[in-house]
Coordinates of N, CA and C in Angstrom, one line a residue:
M1 N 53.2 -27.7 -7.1 CA 52.5 -28.8 -7.8 C 53.5 -29.8 -8.3
E2 N 53.3 -31.0 -8.4 CA 54.3 -32.0 -8.7 C 53.6 -33.0 -9.7
A3 N 54.3 -33.7 -10.5 CA 54.1 -34.7 -11.4 C 54.9 -36.0 -11.3
R4 N 54.4 -37.1 -11.3 CA 55.0 -38.3 -10.9 C 54.8 -39.4 -12.1
A5 N 55.7 -40.4 -12.0 CA 55.5 -41.5 -12.9 C 56.1 -42.6 -11.9
I6 N 55.3 -43.8 -12.0 CA 55.7 -45.1 -11.3 C 55.8 -46.3 -12.4
A7 N 56.8 -47.1 -12.2 CA 56.9 -48.4 -13.0 C 56.8 -49.5 -11.8
K8 N 56.1 -50.4 -12.0 CA 55.9 -51.4 -11.1 C 56.4 -52.7 -11.7
Y9 N 56.9 -53.5 -10.6 CA 57.2 -55.1 -10.9 C 58.3 -55.2 -12.0
I10 N 59.3 -54.3 -11.9 CA 60.5 -54.2 -12.8 C 61.4 -55.3 -12.2
R11 N 62.0 -56.3 -12.9 CA 62.7 -57.2 -12.6 C 64.2 -56.9 -12.4
I12 N 64.4 -56.0 -11.4 CA 65.7 -55.6 -11.0 C 65.9 -55.3 -9.4
A13 N 66.7 -55.7 -8.8 CA 66.7 -55.3 -7.3 C 66.7 -54.0 -7.0
P14 N 65.9 -53.5 -5.8 CA 65.8 -52.3 -5.5 C 67.2 -51.5 -5.2
R15 N 67.9 -52.4 -4.6 CA 69.2 -51.8 -4.2 C 70.2 -51.3 -5.4
K16 N 70.0 -52.1 -6.5 CA 70.7 -51.7 -7.7 C 70.1 -50.5 -8.4
V17 N 68.8 -50.1 -8.2 CA 68.1 -49.2 -8.7 C 68.4 -47.9 -7.9
N18 N 68.4 -47.9 -6.7 CA 68.7 -46.8 -5.7 C 70.2 -46.3 -5.8
L19 N 71.0 -47.1 -6.2 CA 72.4 -46.8 -6.6 C 72.4 -45.5 -7.7
V20 N 71.5 -45.8 -8.6 CA 71.5 -44.8 -9.8 C 70.6 -43.8 -9.4
A21 N 69.5 -44.0 -8.8 CA 68.6 -42.9 -8.4 C 69.2 -41.8 -7.3
A22 N 70.1 -42.1 -6.6 CA 70.8 -41.2 -5.7 C 71.4 -40.3 -6.7
E23 N 72.0 -40.6 -7.8 CA 72.7 -39.9 -8.7 C 71.8 -38.6 -9.3
I24 N 70.6 -38.7 -9.5 CA 69.7 -37.9 -10.1 C 68.9 -37.1 -9.1
R25 N 68.9 -37.5 -8.1 CA 68.0 -36.7 -7.0 C 68.4 -35.3 -6.9
G26 N 67.5 -34.4 -7.2 CA 67.7 -32.8 -7.0 C 68.4 -32.1 -8.3
K27 N 68.6 -32.9 -9.4 CA 69.0 -32.5 -10.7 C 67.8 -32.0 -11.4
N28 N 68.2 -31.0 -12.4 CA 67.3 -30.6 -13.3 C 67.0 -31.8 -14.2
V29 N 65.9 -31.7 -14.8 CA 65.4 -32.9 -15.8 C 66.5 -33.4 -16.8
D30 N 66.8 -32.3 -17.5 CA 67.8 -32.5 -18.7 C 69.0 -33.1 -18.3
E31 N 69.6 -32.4 -17.1 CA 70.8 -32.9 -16.7 C 70.7 -34.4 -16.2
A32 N 69.6 -34.7 -15.5 CA 69.5 -36.0 -15.1 C 69.3 -37.1 -16.2
L33 N 68.5 -36.6 -17.4 CA 68.6 -37.5 -18.6 C 70.0 -37.8 -19.0
A34 N 70.8 -36.6 -19.1 CA 72.1 -36.9 -19.6 C 72.8 -37.8 -18.9
I35 N 72.7 -37.7 -17.4 CA 73.4 -38.6 -16.5 C 73.1 -40.1 -16.8
L36 N 71.7 -40.3 -16.9 CA 71.1 -41.7 -17.1 C 71.6 -42.3 -18.4
K37 N 71.6 -41.5 -19.4 CA 71.9 -41.9 -20.9 C 73.4 -42.4 -20.8
F38 N 74.3 -42.0 -20.0 CA 75.7 -42.4 -19.9 C 76.1 -43.3 -18.8
T39 N 75.1 -43.6 -18.0 CA 75.4 -44.5 -16.9 C 75.2 -46.0 -17.3
P40 N 76.4 -46.7 -17.2 CA 76.3 -48.0 -17.8 C 75.9 -49.0 -16.8
K41 N 74.7 -48.8 -16.2 CA 74.0 -49.8 -15.3 C 72.5 -50.0 -15.8
R42 N 72.2 -51.2 -15.5 CA 70.8 -51.6 -16.1 C 69.7 -50.8 -15.3
G43 N 69.9 -50.5 -14.2 CA 68.9 -49.6 -13.5 C 68.7 -48.2 -14.2
A44 N 69.8 -47.9 -14.8 CA 69.8 -46.4 -15.5 C 68.8 -46.4 -16.6
K45 N 68.7 -47.4 -17.4 CA 67.8 -47.7 -18.6 C 66.3 -47.5 -17.9
E46 N 66.1 -48.3 -16.9 CA 64.7 -48.3 -16.4 C 64.3 -46.8 -15.8
L47 N 65.3 -46.3 -15.0 CA 64.9 -44.9 -14.5 C 64.7 -43.8 -15.7
E48 N 65.5 -44.0 -16.9 CA 65.3 -43.1 -17.8 C 64.0 -43.1 -18.5
K49 N 63.3 -44.4 -18.6 CA 62.0 -44.5 -19.2 C 61.2 -43.8 -18.3
V50 N 61.2 -44.0 -16.8 CA 60.2 -43.4 -15.9 C 60.4 -41.9 -15.9
L51 N 61.6 -41.6 -16.0 CA 61.8 -40.0 -16.0 C 61.1 -39.4 -17.2
S52 N 61.2 -40.0 -18.5 CA 60.6 -39.6 -19.6 C 59.1 -39.6 -19.6
S53 N 58.6 -40.4 -18.9 CA 57.2 -40.4 -18.5 C 56.8 -39.4 -17.5
A54 N 57.4 -39.2 -16.7 CA 57.2 -38.1 -15.5 C 57.2 -36.7 -16.3
I55 N 58.2 -36.5 -17.2 CA 58.3 -35.3 -17.9 C 57.1 -35.0 -18.9
A56 N 56.7 -36.1 -19.5 CA 55.6 -36.0 -20.4 C 54.3 -35.8 -19.5
N57 N 54.0 -36.5 -18.4 CA 53.1 -36.1 -17.5 C 53.0 -34.6 -17.0
A58 N 54.2 -34.1 -16.8 CA 54.3 -32.8 -16.2 C 53.8 -31.8 -17.4
E59 N 54.3 -32.0 -18.4 CA 54.1 -31.1 -19.6 C 52.7 -31.2 -20.2
N60 N 52.1 -32.5 -20.3 CA 50.8 -32.6 -20.8 C 49.7 -32.4 -19.9
N61 N 49.8 -33.0 -18.7 CA 48.7 -33.0 -17.6 C 48.6 -31.8 -16.7
F62 N 49.9 -31.1 -16.6 CA 49.9 -30.1 -15.6 C 50.5 -28.7 -16.2
D63 N 50.8 -28.8 -17.5 CA 51.3 -27.6 -18.0 C 52.5 -26.8 -17.3
M64 N 53.4 -27.7 -16.9 CA 54.6 -27.3 -16.3 C 55.6 -27.1 -17.3
D65 N 56.4 -26.0 -16.9 CA 57.6 -25.6 -17.9 C 58.7 -26.7 -17.8
R66 N 59.2 -27.2 -18.8 CA 60.2 -28.2 -18.7 C 61.5 -27.6 -18.2
E67 N 61.8 -26.4 -18.6 CA 63.1 -25.8 -18.0 C 63.1 -25.6 -16.6
K68 N 62.0 -25.5 -15.9 CA 62.2 -25.3 -14.5 C 62.1 -26.7 -13.7
L69 N 61.6 -27.7 -14.4 CA 61.5 -28.9 -13.7 C 62.8 -29.6 -13.0
Y70 N 62.8 -30.1 -11.9 CA 63.8 -31.0 -11.4 C 63.3 -32.1 -10.5
V71 N 64.2 -33.1 -10.4 CA 63.8 -34.3 -9.7 C 63.8 -34.2 -8.3
H72 N 62.4 -34.1 -7.7 CA 62.3 -34.0 -6.3 C 62.6 -35.2 -5.5
E73 N 62.1 -36.4 -6.1 CA 62.3 -37.6 -5.5 C 62.6 -38.6 -6.5
A74 N 63.5 -39.6 -6.2 CA 63.7 -40.7 -7.2 C 64.0 -41.9 -6.3
Y75 N 63.3 -43.1 -6.5 CA 63.3 -43.9 -5.4 C 63.0 -45.5 -6.2
G76 N 63.6 -46.4 -5.7 CA 63.4 -47.9 -6.0 C 62.8 -48.7 -4.9
N77 N 61.5 -48.8 -4.6 CA 60.9 -49.5 -3.6 C 60.9 -51.1 -3.9
Q78 N 60.9 -51.9 -2.9 CA 60.9 -53.3 -3.0 C 59.5 -53.8 -3.6
G79 N 59.5 -54.5 -4.5 CA 58.1 -55.2 -4.9 C 58.2 -56.5 -4.6
P80 N 57.3 -57.4 -5.0 CA 57.3 -58.9 -4.4 C 58.4 -59.7 -5.1
T81 N 58.9 -60.7 -4.2 CA 60.2 -61.3 -4.6 C 59.7 -62.6 -5.1
L82 N 60.2 -63.1 -6.3 CA 60.1 -64.3 -7.0 C 61.0 -65.4 -6.2
K83 N 60.5 -66.5 -5.7 CA 61.2 -67.5 -5.0 C 61.6 -68.6 -6.0
R84 N 62.7 -69.0 -6.1 CA 63.2 -70.1 -7.1 C 64.1 -70.9 -6.3
W85 N 64.3 -72.3 -6.8 CA 65.2 -73.2 -6.1 C 66.4 -73.5 -6.9
R86 N 67.5 -73.6 -6.3 CA 68.6 -74.1 -7.0 C 69.1 -75.4 -6.5
P87 N 68.9 -76.6 -7.3 CA 69.3 -77.9 -6.9 C 70.8 -78.0 -6.3
R88 N 71.1 -78.6 -5.2 CA 72.4 -78.7 -4.8 C 72.8 -80.3 -4.4
S89 N 73.8 -80.6 -4.2 CA 74.3 -82.0 -4.1 C 73.4 -82.7 -2.9
Q90 N 73.5 -83.9 -2.9 CA 72.9 -84.8 -1.9 C 71.5 -84.4 -1.6
G91 N 70.7 -84.2 -2.7 CA 69.2 -83.9 -2.4 C 68.8 -82.5 -1.9
R92 N 69.8 -81.6 -1.7 CA 69.4 -80.4 -1.0 C 69.0 -79.3 -2.2
A93 N 68.5 -78.3 -1.8 CA 68.1 -77.3 -2.7 C 68.3 -75.9 -1.9
Y94 N 68.9 -74.9 -2.7 CA 69.0 -73.6 -1.9 C 68.1 -72.5 -2.6
P95 N 67.5 -71.7 -1.8 CA 66.5 -70.7 -2.3 C 67.4 -69.5 -3.2
I96 N 66.8 -69.1 -4.3 CA 67.3 -68.1 -5.1 C 66.2 -67.0 -5.0
L97 N 66.6 -65.7 -4.7 CA 65.5 -64.7 -4.6 C 65.6 -63.7 -5.8
K98 N 64.6 -63.6 -6.6 CA 64.7 -62.9 -7.8 C 63.7 -61.6 -7.3
R99 N 64.5 -60.6 -7.1 CA 63.8 -59.4 -6.4 C 63.4 -58.3 -7.6
T100 N 62.2 -57.8 -7.2 CA 61.5 -56.8 -8.1 C 61.5 -55.5 -7.6
S101 N 61.2 -54.4 -8.3 CA 61.3 -53.1 -7.8 C 59.9 -52.5 -8.3
H102 N 59.5 -51.4 -7.5 CA 58.6 -50.3 -7.9 C 59.4 -49.0 -7.9
I103 N 59.7 -48.5 -9.3 CA 60.5 -47.4 -9.5 C 59.7 -46.1 -9.6
G104 N 59.8 -45.1 -8.9 CA 59.1 -43.9 -8.9 C 59.9 -42.6 -9.0
I105 N 59.5 -41.7 -9.7 CA 60.0 -40.2 -9.8 C 59.0 -39.3 -9.6
V106 N 59.4 -38.2 -8.9 CA 58.5 -37.1 -8.6 C 59.1 -35.9 -9.0
L107 N 58.5 -35.1 -10.0 CA 59.2 -33.8 -10.4 C 58.3 -32.6 -10.0
R108 N 59.0 -31.6 -9.7 CA 58.5 -30.2 -9.2 C 59.2 -29.0 -9.9
E109 N 58.5 -27.9 -10.1 CA 59.0 -26.7 -10.6 C 59.9 -26.0 -9.6
R110 N 61.1 -25.4 -10.1 CA 61.8 -24.6 -9.2 C 61.1 -23.2 -9.2
E111 N 61.3 -22.6 -8.0 CA 60.6 -21.1 -8.0 C 61.5 -20.2 -8.7

């Protein structure tokens, strides 16, 4: 059985989220929370919120034991991109892509 939590349309690039998500994949939930708490990246804060939500879902909705939970999947998929324009010289404009992420975490119990 698995518990999951997803945060959508978060204004951070998926590449930056996945850097941090790779650090917690396969870890126990308490160890993963400790890693995220002391990781000085913006993606860590967002992942910490999603992980806390997934833990709450596991405990309240599925009666899973927190001690046995581990991070089975952690990912940052690409959401819609906001396109903005940067004025340049001689009447030109360059596109600025503001990327968004869909952050997901799946928890399972160790046997």
